Coordinates of C-alpha atoms in Angstrom, one line a residue:
Chain A
V1 CA -31.9 -36.9 20.0
S2 CA -31.8 -37.9 16.2
S3 CA -35.2 -39.6 16.7
R4 CA -37.0 -36.4 17.0
S5 CA -35.6 -35.0 13.9
G6 CA -36.2 -38.3 12.5
L7 CA -39.9 -38.1 13.0
A8 CA -39.9 -34.3 11.5
A9 CA -38.2 -35.7 8.5
F10 CA -40.7 -38.5 7.9
I11 CA -43.4 -36.9 6.1
P12 CA -41.1 -34.9 3.6
I13 CA -39.0 -37.8 2.7
V14 CA -41.9 -40.4 2.3
G15 CA -43.7 -37.8 0.4
V16 CA -41.0 -37.3 -2.2
L17 CA -40.5 -41.3 -2.2
A18 CA -44.2 -41.8 -2.8
F19 CA -44.1 -39.6 -6.0
A20 CA -40.8 -41.2 -7.3
P21 CA -42.5 -43.1 -10.1
L22 CA -43.5 -39.7 -11.4
L23 CA -40.2 -37.8 -10.8
S24 CA -37.6 -40.4 -11.5
P25 CA -38.3 -40.5 -15.5
L26 CA -37.6 -36.7 -15.4
I27 CA -34.0 -37.4 -14.5
H28 CA -33.8 -40.8 -16.6
L29 CA -33.7 -43.0 -13.6
D30 CA -35.4 -46.4 -13.8
I31 CA -37.8 -46.9 -10.9
S32 CA -36.3 -50.2 -10.1
I33 CA -33.0 -48.2 -9.3
V34 CA -35.0 -46.1 -6.6
A35 CA -36.6 -49.4 -5.4
E36 CA -33.1 -50.7 -5.1
V37 CA -32.2 -47.6 -3.0
L38 CA -34.9 -48.5 -0.7
L39 CA -33.8 -52.2 -0.2
F40 CA -30.2 -51.4 0.3
A41 CA -31.4 -48.8 2.8
I42 CA -33.1 -51.6 4.8
A43 CA -30.0 -53.8 4.4
A44 CA -27.9 -50.8 5.7
M45 CA -30.3 -50.3 8.7
S46 CA -29.7 -54.1 9.7
V47 CA -26.1 -53.2 10.0
N48 CA -26.9 -50.0 11.8
L49 CA -28.6 -51.9 14.6
L50 CA -25.5 -53.8 15.2
L51 CA -22.8 -51.4 14.4
G52 CA -24.3 -48.0 14.8
Y53 CA -26.3 -48.9 18.0
T54 CA -24.7 -51.9 19.6
G55 CA -21.2 -51.3 18.4
L56 CA -20.5 -54.7 17.0
P57 CA -18.5 -54.6 13.8
A58 CA -21.1 -56.4 11.7
F59 CA -19.2 -57.5 8.7
G60 CA -21.3 -60.2 7.8
N61 CA -24.7 -59.0 7.1
A62 CA -24.7 -59.9 3.3
A63 CA -25.0 -63.5 4.5
Y64 CA -28.5 -62.7 5.8
F65 CA -29.3 -60.5 2.8
G66 CA -28.3 -63.2 0.5
L67 CA -29.9 -65.9 2.5
G68 CA -33.2 -63.9 1.9
A69 CA -32.5 -63.6 -1.8
Y70 CA -31.7 -67.3 -2.1
G71 CA -34.6 -68.3 0.1
A72 CA -37.0 -66.4 -2.1
A73 CA -35.2 -67.4 -5.3
L74 CA -35.2 -71.1 -4.6
S75 CA -38.8 -71.1 -3.2
I76 CA -40.0 -69.5 -6.3
K77 CA -38.1 -71.9 -8.5
Y78 CA -38.8 -75.3 -6.9
W79 CA -42.2 -74.8 -4.9
H80 CA -43.7 -72.1 -7.3
V81 CA -44.7 -70.0 -4.1
H82 CA -46.5 -66.7 -4.5
F83 CA -44.9 -63.4 -3.7
L84 CA -45.5 -63.1 -0.1
E85 CA -44.6 -66.7 0.5
A86 CA -41.3 -66.0 -1.2
V87 CA -40.5 -63.1 1.0
L88 CA -41.5 -65.2 4.3
I89 CA -39.4 -67.9 3.3
G90 CA -36.5 -65.7 2.5
T91 CA -36.8 -63.8 5.7
A92 CA -37.2 -67.0 7.6
A93 CA -34.1 -68.3 6.0
A94 CA -32.0 -65.3 7.1
F95 CA -33.6 -65.7 10.5
I96 CA -32.6 -69.3 10.8
G97 CA -29.2 -68.4 9.5
A98 CA -28.7 -65.8 12.4
L99 CA -30.1 -68.3 14.8
I100 CA -27.5 -70.9 13.8
L101 CA -24.6 -68.4 13.8
G102 CA -25.5 -66.4 16.8
P103 CA -24.3 -68.7 19.5
F104 CA -20.9 -68.7 17.7
L105 CA -20.7 -65.1 16.9
L106 CA -21.5 -64.1 20.6
R107 CA -18.3 -65.8 21.7
R108 CA -16.3 -62.8 21.0
R109 CA -16.7 -59.1 20.9
G110 CA -14.7 -56.1 19.4
I111 CA -12.7 -56.8 16.2
Y112 CA -12.9 -60.5 16.8
F113 CA -16.8 -60.3 16.2
G114 CA -15.9 -58.7 13.0
L115 CA -13.5 -61.3 12.1
L116 CA -16.0 -64.1 12.9
S117 CA -18.8 -62.3 11.2
I118 CA -16.8 -62.1 7.9
A119 CA -15.7 -65.6 8.1
F120 CA -18.9 -67.3 8.8
G121 CA -20.7 -65.3 6.4
Q122 CA -18.5 -66.7 3.7
V123 CA -20.0 -70.2 4.4
F124 CA -23.1 -69.5 2.8
Y125 CA -21.2 -67.7 -0.1
F126 CA -19.3 -71.0 -0.7
I127 CA -22.5 -73.1 -0.4
A128 CA -24.4 -71.2 -3.0
Y129 CA -21.1 -71.1 -5.2
R130 CA -20.7 -74.8 -4.8
Y131 CA -24.1 -76.5 -5.2
T132 CA -24.5 -75.5 -8.8
D133 CA -27.1 -78.1 -9.5
V134 CA -29.6 -76.3 -7.1
T135 CA -28.3 -72.7 -6.9
G136 CA -26.8 -72.4 -10.4
G137 CA -23.4 -71.8 -8.9
E138 CA -21.4 -68.8 -10.1
D139 CA -23.7 -67.9 -12.8
G140 CA -26.6 -67.3 -10.2
M141 CA -30.1 -67.9 -10.9
N142 CA -33.0 -66.1 -12.6
V143 CA -35.8 -65.4 -10.4
A144 CA -39.3 -65.2 -12.1
R145 CA -41.2 -62.5 -10.1
P146 CA -44.2 -64.4 -8.8
Y147 CA -47.9 -63.6 -8.8
L148 CA -49.3 -61.6 -5.9
G149 CA -51.7 -63.4 -3.8
V150 CA -53.9 -66.2 -4.9
E151 CA -52.9 -68.0 -8.1
S152 CA -56.5 -67.4 -9.6
A153 CA -56.0 -63.6 -9.2
H154 CA -52.8 -63.8 -11.5
V155 CA -51.8 -60.2 -10.6
T156 CA -48.6 -59.8 -12.2
L157 CA -46.4 -57.0 -10.5
S158 CA -45.3 -54.2 -12.7
E159 CA -42.2 -52.1 -11.9
T160 CA -44.1 -49.6 -10.4
S161 CA -46.4 -51.4 -8.2
Y162 CA -43.2 -53.4 -7.1
Y163 CA -41.6 -50.0 -6.3
Y164 CA -44.7 -49.5 -4.0
I165 CA -44.2 -52.7 -2.3
A166 CA -40.8 -51.9 -1.6
L167 CA -41.9 -48.3 -0.3
A168 CA -44.3 -50.0 2.0
V169 CA -41.9 -52.4 3.3
F170 CA -39.2 -49.6 3.7
V171 CA -41.7 -47.4 5.6
A172 CA -42.8 -50.2 7.9
A173 CA -39.0 -51.0 8.6
I174 CA -38.0 -47.6 9.3
L175 CA -41.0 -47.2 11.8
A176 CA -40.0 -50.5 13.5
F177 CA -36.6 -49.5 13.7
R178 CA -37.6 -46.2 15.3
V179 CA -39.8 -48.1 17.8
I180 CA -36.9 -50.4 18.5
A181 CA -34.2 -47.6 18.9
N182 CA -36.3 -45.8 21.3
S183 CA -37.4 -48.7 23.5
P184 CA -35.7 -49.8 26.5
F185 CA -34.2 -52.6 24.6
G186 CA -32.6 -50.1 22.1
R187 CA -31.2 -48.1 24.9
T188 CA -29.8 -51.1 26.3
L189 CA -28.0 -51.9 23.0
V190 CA -26.6 -48.4 23.2
A191 CA -25.5 -49.0 26.7
I192 CA -23.8 -52.3 25.7
R193 CA -22.0 -50.1 22.9
Q194 CA -20.9 -47.8 25.6
N195 CA -19.9 -50.1 28.3
E196 CA -20.8 -53.7 28.3
P197 CA -19.3 -54.6 31.5
R198 CA -21.5 -51.9 33.2
V199 CA -24.4 -53.3 31.6
R200 CA -23.6 -56.8 32.9
Y201 CA -23.1 -55.5 36.5
L202 CA -26.6 -54.0 36.4
G203 CA -27.8 -57.6 36.2
L204 CA -28.4 -57.5 32.4
D205 CA -27.5 -60.5 30.3
S206 CA -25.9 -58.6 27.5
D207 CA -25.4 -61.8 25.5
R208 CA -29.2 -62.3 25.0
F209 CA -29.7 -58.7 23.9
I210 CA -27.0 -59.0 21.4
F211 CA -28.5 -62.1 20.2
V212 CA -31.9 -60.7 19.8
A213 CA -30.3 -57.5 18.1
L214 CA -28.6 -60.0 15.7
L215 CA -32.0 -61.9 15.0
V216 CA -33.7 -58.5 14.2
S217 CA -30.8 -57.3 12.2
A218 CA -30.8 -60.6 10.0
T219 CA -34.6 -60.2 9.6
L220 CA -34.2 -56.9 8.3
A221 CA -31.5 -58.0 6.0
G222 CA -33.5 -61.1 5.0
V223 CA -36.7 -59.1 3.9
A224 CA -34.3 -56.8 2.0
G225 CA -32.6 -59.6 0.1
S226 CA -35.8 -61.6 -0.8
L227 CA -37.2 -58.5 -2.0
F228 CA -34.0 -57.4 -3.9
A229 CA -33.7 -60.7 -5.8
M230 CA -37.4 -60.2 -7.1
N231 CA -36.5 -56.6 -7.9
I232 CA -33.7 -57.5 -10.3
N233 CA -35.1 -61.0 -10.9
F234 CA -31.7 -62.5 -10.1
A235 CA -29.8 -64.2 -7.4
Y236 CA -26.1 -64.6 -7.5
P237 CA -23.5 -65.8 -5.0
L238 CA -21.7 -62.5 -4.7
M239 CA -24.8 -61.2 -2.9
L240 CA -23.5 -63.3 0.1
D241 CA -19.9 -62.3 -0.1
W242 CA -18.0 -60.1 2.3
H243 CA -17.5 -57.3 -0.4
Q244 CA -21.4 -56.9 -0.2
S245 CA -21.3 -56.8 3.6
G246 CA -18.6 -54.1 3.1
D247 CA -20.8 -52.1 0.9
F248 CA -23.8 -52.1 3.5
V249 CA -21.4 -51.0 6.3
L250 CA -20.1 -48.2 3.9
M251 CA -24.1 -47.1 3.2
M252 CA -24.5 -47.0 6.9
I253 CA -21.4 -45.2 7.7
L254 CA -21.7 -42.8 4.8
G255 CA -25.3 -41.7 5.8
G256 CA -24.5 -41.6 9.5
A257 CA -24.0 -44.3 12.0
G258 CA -26.5 -44.6 14.7
T259 CA -29.0 -42.2 12.9
I260 CA -32.6 -43.3 11.8
W261 CA -32.2 -41.7 8.3
G262 CA -28.6 -42.2 7.7
P263 CA -29.0 -45.8 5.9
L264 CA -31.3 -44.3 3.3
V265 CA -29.0 -41.3 2.7
G266 CA -26.1 -43.8 2.3
A267 CA -27.8 -46.3 0.2
F268 CA -29.0 -43.3 -2.2
I269 CA -25.5 -42.1 -2.6
Y270 CA -24.0 -45.5 -3.2
V271 CA -26.7 -46.8 -5.6
I272 CA -27.3 -43.5 -7.7
G273 CA -23.4 -43.0 -7.6
K274 CA -22.8 -46.4 -8.9
D275 CA -25.5 -45.9 -11.7
I276 CA -24.1 -42.6 -13.0
I277 CA -20.3 -43.5 -12.5
S278 CA -20.7 -47.0 -14.3
T279 CA -22.2 -45.2 -17.2
I280 CA -19.1 -43.1 -17.6
T281 CA -16.3 -45.3 -16.6
P282 CA -15.8 -49.0 -15.9
L283 CA -13.7 -48.1 -12.8
W284 CA -16.5 -47.8 -10.5
Q285 CA -14.6 -50.0 -8.0
I286 CA -11.8 -47.3 -7.6
F287 CA -14.5 -44.6 -6.7
L288 CA -16.0 -47.1 -4.4
G289 CA -12.6 -47.7 -2.7
A290 CA -12.0 -44.0 -2.6
L291 CA -15.5 -43.4 -1.1
F292 CA -14.5 -45.8 1.8
I293 CA -11.2 -44.1 2.5
A294 CA -12.7 -40.6 2.3
C295 CA -15.4 -41.5 4.5
V296 CA -13.4 -43.1 7.1
L297 CA -10.7 -40.4 7.2
G298 CA -12.9 -37.3 6.2
F299 CA -16.4 -37.7 7.7
P300 CA -16.6 -40.7 9.9
R301 CA -19.9 -39.5 11.4
G302 CA -21.4 -39.6 8.0
I303 CA -23.6 -37.0 6.3
L304 CA -26.2 -36.9 8.7
G305 CA -24.0 -37.1 11.9
T306 CA -21.8 -34.2 10.5
I307 CA -25.1 -32.2 10.0
A308 CA -26.2 -33.0 13.3
A309 CA -22.8 -32.2 14.8
L310 CA -23.0 -28.6 13.0
T311 CA -26.5 -27.9 14.3
Q312 CA -25.4 -28.4 17.7
R313 CA -27.1 -31.7 18.4
P314 CA -24.9 -34.6 19.4
P315 CA -25.5 -37.5 17.4
A316 CA -26.6 -40.9 18.9
Y317 CA -23.2 -42.3 17.8
A318 CA -20.6 -40.3 19.5
E319 CA -17.1 -41.2 18.7
E320 CA -15.5 -43.4 21.3
E321 CA -11.8 -43.2 21.8
H322 CA -9.7 -46.3 21.5
G323 CA -6.6 -46.4 23.6
G324 CA -3.9 -47.7 21.4
Chain B
V1 CA -7.6 -92.4 -3.5
I2 CA -5.3 -93.6 -0.9
E3 CA -2.1 -93.4 -3.2
H4 CA -3.0 -89.7 -3.2
L5 CA -3.0 -89.4 0.5
G6 CA 0.9 -88.7 0.9
P7 CA 0.9 -86.0 -1.7
Q8 CA -2.1 -84.5 -0.6
L9 CA -0.9 -84.5 3.0
F10 CA 2.2 -82.8 1.7
N11 CA 0.0 -80.1 -0.2
G12 CA -2.0 -79.5 2.8
L13 CA 1.0 -78.6 4.7
V14 CA 2.4 -76.3 2.1
L15 CA -1.1 -74.5 2.0
G16 CA -0.8 -74.5 5.7
A17 CA 2.5 -72.9 5.7
F18 CA 1.0 -70.0 3.5
Y19 CA -1.9 -69.6 5.8
A20 CA 0.4 -69.5 8.7
I21 CA 2.7 -66.7 7.4
V22 CA -0.1 -64.6 6.2
A23 CA -2.0 -65.0 9.5
I24 CA 1.3 -64.0 11.4
G25 CA 1.5 -61.0 9.5
L26 CA -2.1 -60.0 10.1
S27 CA -1.7 -61.0 13.7
L28 CA 1.3 -58.8 14.3
I29 CA -0.5 -55.7 13.1
M30 CA -4.0 -56.6 14.7
N31 CA -2.2 -57.2 18.0
L32 CA -0.1 -54.0 18.1
T33 CA -2.6 -51.6 16.8
G34 CA -5.9 -53.3 16.6
T35 CA -6.1 -53.0 12.9
I36 CA -7.5 -55.9 10.8
N37 CA -5.7 -55.2 7.5
M38 CA -8.2 -56.2 5.0
A39 CA -5.6 -55.1 2.3
H40 CA -3.0 -57.6 3.4
G41 CA -4.0 -59.9 0.4
S42 CA -3.5 -56.9 -1.9
F43 CA 0.0 -56.4 -0.8
M44 CA 0.7 -60.2 -1.4
T45 CA -0.8 -59.8 -4.9
L46 CA 1.4 -56.6 -5.4
A47 CA 4.6 -58.5 -4.5
G48 CA 3.7 -61.4 -6.8
Y49 CA 3.2 -58.9 -9.8
L50 CA 6.4 -57.1 -9.0
A51 CA 8.2 -60.4 -8.9
F52 CA 6.6 -61.2 -12.3
T53 CA 7.5 -57.9 -13.7
I54 CA 11.1 -58.5 -12.4
V55 CA 11.4 -61.8 -13.8
S56 CA 10.0 -60.9 -17.2
R57 CA 12.6 -58.1 -17.5
G58 CA 15.3 -61.0 -17.4
M59 CA 16.4 -60.8 -13.9
P60 CA 16.6 -64.0 -12.0
F61 CA 13.8 -65.6 -9.6
W62 CA 16.0 -65.0 -6.5
V63 CA 16.3 -61.1 -7.0
A64 CA 12.6 -61.1 -7.4
L65 CA 12.1 -63.1 -4.2
I66 CA 13.7 -60.5 -2.3
V67 CA 13.2 -57.3 -4.0
A68 CA 9.4 -57.6 -4.7
P69 CA 8.6 -58.0 -1.0
L70 CA 10.8 -55.0 -0.1
I71 CA 9.0 -52.8 -2.6
A72 CA 5.7 -54.0 -1.1
V73 CA 7.1 -53.0 2.2
I74 CA 7.8 -49.3 1.1
V75 CA 4.3 -49.2 -0.4
G76 CA 3.1 -50.6 3.0
V77 CA 5.0 -48.1 5.0
V78 CA 3.6 -45.1 3.1
V79 CA 0.1 -46.3 3.4
E80 CA 0.6 -46.8 7.2
R81 CA 2.0 -43.5 7.6
T82 CA -0.5 -41.6 5.7
L83 CA -3.7 -43.6 5.9
V84 CA -3.8 -46.1 8.8
R85 CA -1.9 -43.9 11.3
P86 CA -4.7 -41.4 11.7
L87 CA -7.1 -44.2 12.6
Y88 CA -5.0 -45.6 15.4
K89 CA -6.8 -43.4 18.1
R90 CA -10.3 -44.4 16.7
L91 CA -12.3 -47.5 17.1
P92 CA -10.5 -50.6 15.2
F93 CA -13.6 -51.1 13.1
Y94 CA -12.5 -47.7 11.1
S95 CA -9.3 -49.2 10.0
L96 CA -11.0 -52.3 8.8
L97 CA -13.2 -50.1 6.5
M98 CA -10.3 -48.1 5.4
T99 CA -8.1 -51.1 4.4
F100 CA -11.1 -52.7 3.0
G101 CA -11.5 -49.6 0.5
L102 CA -7.8 -49.7 -0.2
S103 CA -8.1 -53.5 -1.3
L104 CA -10.9 -52.5 -3.7
I105 CA -8.7 -49.7 -5.3
A106 CA -5.7 -52.1 -5.5
E107 CA -7.6 -54.9 -7.1
E108 CA -8.8 -52.5 -9.9
A109 CA -5.3 -51.0 -10.3
Y110 CA -3.8 -54.4 -10.8
R111 CA -6.4 -55.1 -13.3
L112 CA -5.4 -52.0 -15.1
I113 CA -1.6 -52.4 -14.9
W114 CA -1.3 -56.3 -15.5
G115 CA -4.7 -57.2 -17.1
A116 CA -7.9 -58.9 -15.8
N117 CA -6.7 -62.3 -16.4
G118 CA -4.0 -64.1 -14.7
V119 CA -0.4 -64.0 -15.7
P120 CA 1.8 -67.1 -15.8
F121 CA 4.5 -67.0 -13.2
S122 CA 6.2 -70.1 -11.9
G123 CA 9.5 -70.9 -9.8
P124 CA 13.0 -70.9 -11.2
K125 CA 14.1 -73.7 -13.5
E126 CA 16.5 -75.1 -10.9
L127 CA 13.5 -75.8 -8.8
S128 CA 11.2 -77.3 -11.3
G129 CA 11.9 -81.1 -10.8
T130 CA 10.9 -83.4 -8.0
I131 CA 12.9 -84.8 -5.3
G132 CA 12.5 -88.3 -4.4
L133 CA 12.6 -89.4 -0.6
G134 CA 12.3 -93.2 -1.2
F135 CA 8.6 -93.5 0.0
M136 CA 7.4 -90.6 -2.3
S137 CA 8.7 -87.7 -4.4
F138 CA 8.1 -84.1 -3.6
P139 CA 8.0 -81.2 -6.3
T140 CA 11.1 -79.3 -5.6
F141 CA 9.7 -75.9 -5.7
R142 CA 7.1 -76.8 -3.0
L143 CA 9.6 -78.0 -0.8
F144 CA 11.5 -75.0 -1.2
I145 CA 8.4 -72.9 -0.2
V146 CA 8.1 -74.9 2.9
V147 CA 11.8 -74.3 3.6
V148 CA 11.7 -70.5 3.0
L149 CA 8.5 -70.1 5.0
V150 CA 9.9 -72.1 7.9
V151 CA 13.0 -70.0 7.9
A152 CA 10.9 -66.7 7.8
M153 CA 8.9 -68.1 10.8
V154 CA 11.9 -69.2 12.9
A155 CA 13.6 -65.8 12.0
L156 CA 10.7 -63.8 13.2
A157 CA 10.5 -65.9 16.4
L158 CA 14.2 -65.1 17.1
F159 CA 13.6 -61.5 16.1
L160 CA 10.8 -61.0 18.6
T161 CA 12.4 -62.9 21.5
R162 CA 16.1 -62.3 21.1
T163 CA 16.4 -58.6 20.0
R164 CA 15.9 -55.4 22.0
F165 CA 13.5 -54.1 19.3
G166 CA 11.6 -57.5 19.4
L167 CA 11.2 -57.1 23.1
R168 CA 9.9 -53.5 22.8
L169 CA 7.2 -54.8 20.4
R170 CA 6.0 -57.3 22.6
A171 CA 6.1 -55.1 25.6
A172 CA 4.1 -52.7 23.5
V173 CA 1.6 -55.2 22.8
Q174 CA 1.0 -55.5 26.4
D175 CA 0.9 -51.9 27.3
T176 CA 1.5 -49.2 24.8
E177 CA 1.3 -46.3 27.1
M178 CA 3.9 -47.7 29.6
I179 CA 6.5 -48.3 26.8
A180 CA 5.8 -44.9 25.3
A181 CA 6.3 -43.3 28.8
L182 CA 9.6 -45.3 29.3
G183 CA 10.9 -43.4 26.1
T184 CA 10.1 -45.8 23.0
N185 CA 8.9 -44.0 19.9
T186 CA 5.7 -46.1 19.5
Q187 CA 5.1 -44.4 16.1
V188 CA 8.3 -46.0 14.9
L189 CA 7.4 -49.2 16.5
Y190 CA 4.0 -49.1 14.5
M191 CA 5.6 -48.3 11.4
I192 CA 8.3 -51.2 11.5
N193 CA 5.6 -53.6 12.8
F194 CA 3.5 -53.1 9.9
G195 CA 6.4 -53.3 7.3
L196 CA 7.3 -56.5 9.0
G197 CA 3.9 -57.9 8.6
I198 CA 3.8 -56.7 4.7
F199 CA 7.4 -58.3 4.4
L200 CA 6.0 -61.6 5.4
A201 CA 2.8 -61.1 3.2
G202 CA 5.2 -60.2 0.3
I203 CA 7.5 -63.3 0.5
A204 CA 4.3 -65.6 0.7
G205 CA 2.8 -63.5 -2.3
V206 CA 5.8 -64.2 -4.5
L207 CA 5.9 -67.9 -3.6
A208 CA 2.1 -68.3 -3.6
A209 CA 2.2 -66.7 -7.3
G210 CA 4.5 -69.4 -8.4
M211 CA 2.4 -72.3 -6.8
L212 CA -1.3 -71.1 -6.9
G213 CA -1.3 -68.6 -9.9
L214 CA -1.2 -64.8 -10.0
S215 CA -4.3 -62.6 -10.9
P216 CA -5.7 -59.4 -9.4
T217 CA -7.6 -61.3 -6.7
S218 CA -5.2 -64.2 -6.1
G219 CA -4.0 -62.6 -2.7
N220 CA -7.5 -62.2 -1.2
Q221 CA -8.2 -65.9 -1.8
L222 CA -5.6 -66.6 0.9
L223 CA -6.9 -63.8 3.2
M224 CA -10.1 -65.6 4.5
P225 CA -8.0 -68.8 5.5
A226 CA -5.7 -66.7 7.2
F227 CA -8.5 -64.9 9.2
V228 CA -9.8 -68.3 10.1
T229 CA -6.1 -69.2 11.1
V230 CA -5.9 -66.3 13.3
I231 CA -9.3 -67.2 15.1
I232 CA -8.3 -71.0 15.3
G233 CA -4.7 -70.4 16.6
G234 CA -5.7 -67.6 18.9
M235 CA -4.8 -64.0 18.6
G236 CA -1.4 -62.9 19.6
S237 CA 0.2 -66.3 19.3
L238 CA 2.8 -67.0 16.9
F239 CA 2.8 -70.5 17.4
G240 CA -1.0 -70.6 17.4
S241 CA -1.0 -69.2 13.8
I242 CA 1.4 -72.0 12.7
V243 CA -0.7 -74.9 14.4
G244 CA -3.7 -73.1 13.0
G245 CA -2.5 -72.8 9.4
V246 CA -1.4 -76.3 9.2
L247 CA -4.6 -77.8 10.7
I248 CA -6.6 -75.8 8.1
G249 CA -4.3 -76.6 5.3
V250 CA -4.4 -80.4 6.2
A251 CA -8.3 -80.1 6.5
I252 CA -8.7 -78.5 3.3
S253 CA -6.6 -80.9 1.4
M254 CA -8.0 -83.9 3.0
T255 CA -11.7 -82.8 2.5
T256 CA -10.7 -82.1 -1.2
L257 CA -9.5 -85.5 -1.7
F258 CA -12.4 -87.5 0.2
I259 CA -15.4 -84.9 0.1
P260 CA -14.5 -82.4 -2.6
A261 CA -17.7 -80.4 -2.2
A262 CA -17.1 -79.7 1.5
S263 CA -13.5 -78.5 0.8
E264 CA -14.2 -74.8 1.2
V265 CA -16.5 -75.4 4.1
S266 CA -14.3 -77.7 6.2
M267 CA -12.1 -74.8 7.8
Y268 CA -15.3 -73.1 9.0
I269 CA -16.5 -76.2 10.7
L270 CA -13.0 -76.3 12.1
M271 CA -13.4 -72.9 13.3
A272 CA -16.9 -73.5 14.7
I273 CA -15.6 -76.4 16.9
V274 CA -12.6 -74.5 18.3
L275 CA -15.0 -71.5 19.0
L276 CA -17.3 -73.7 21.0
L277 CA -14.5 -75.7 22.9
R278 CA -12.1 -72.7 23.3
P279 CA -13.4 -69.1 22.4
R280 CA -9.8 -67.6 22.6
G281 CA -8.4 -69.9 20.1
L282 CA -6.1 -72.8 20.6
F283 CA -3.2 -70.8 21.8
G284 CA -4.8 -67.3 22.3
E285 CA -4.3 -65.5 25.5
E286 CA -7.6 -64.2 27.5
G287 CA -8.5 -60.8 27.5
I288 CA -6.6 -59.6 24.3
F289 CA -9.4 -57.7 22.3
G290 CA -12.2 -59.4 24.1

């Protein structure tokens, strides 16, 4: 459904993104902001897999995002690792975080899963906040962007080359996501969202599918987080906070839950909107809150979902009725 | 350390009573309508600030303790009728997202109206001393808090079990369609239920402002322990929320005393243990919301 249109859109979207370093100065946009759009889009994609596809209210993905960020930040600071190593360590930290939390989160479904995600996610926030000696506590920590590859090469990453790394990772993530979404595994996740008991009656262990989805989701969020920390050269505890999780969810819903390109559209509106509004007024948070409410009440299918509905293509994420 | 044990234990109980009352309000709303009210903390903060304004206009604390939660209830009911109600037929997740947005707006609004920094607010002078009970002495205001919160919980329990309206509420939690078919206006039920939850939050908000301080984010700081309380105590159980709240309150105060670095994390460890041993929570019923 949306995947076919997803493929058709691939070339023009990536084409425009490839020229972003040339285009963004024309509208006075810092290229690192565009990189931020791509990285937040990956994080929103990680929410999309759990919420948009599997139907689990993943309200704690900032934990994995922040684990990625701190994994990279701490390994750079204390072990002086290179760029690739930092990304790998950050991603591994997020993966391990999900490996530990998974068995607990899997105990419940529905809104209970949401509550558990919010609550367990806060553990990492408090750890980062508390262990000031190691993490810098509330003030956060600076992240010196490391050299690419071997030390002797000493290739420092400029803003533009860093943007292209973010773009490459984004393209890889979206292709991987598309493969996953269209695989039997991805179809099973959608089936779990629609009717988990039936999936179990068919002899499929839905717990295992959800656990794998959680691990994939955390890995995506971890990659995004580690790259984000090196993009802004900073890691801070609020990256791990449930408000950050809420923002990722908003980006996903805003763009269109259960669509391939929704997270990118949502992240774009969120980041650029924040950038513009913050220069005009300090009341960004009120706009953000209003955006949440408008999105939920006005267009819950998101921008792409609404367009898909208008062009008579049912979105992958059809609204399910809740008796209550 | 040992001489602090008694007072710390008492502090834990007071904290636990706060967590319990916030959790009960959350639970009421969650049980009937499947709404996770992320703005619950914002309503607590609102009641706190309203009480601050009432007291600073020269009116007594006692008036504020009643009037501020009632105003919060009016705001809450308006919010429920206009913003939450359209979401009842949708996945519960949407109301979570909506109330989250609401809490962001509220926080910024409080900052605009009452300032970004905290404002001073304390209990009435009559309650400022301590009461000695032989073995140790208790701050009067904190004892008062415990009394008020316990009275509120008992009143709620009586209301739910001894009145026709409470009966309808509990029946609606079991089977909303059936109670609607039997002629109860469920929309009125939803509205009053939401108001009830906000009223409890409001009372807790005024009292917490006097004990824990008042700032744009102060209510939200009680929200996370209240979530954990609901998970530990079990969804849909009033008694469970009380036990869960007290457990967490004591766990936090004890770790603050003995292992300060773990004070925030302790409740999550408690939650993890309960989830492993009894996923539905200590007193939760099987099958409610999966």
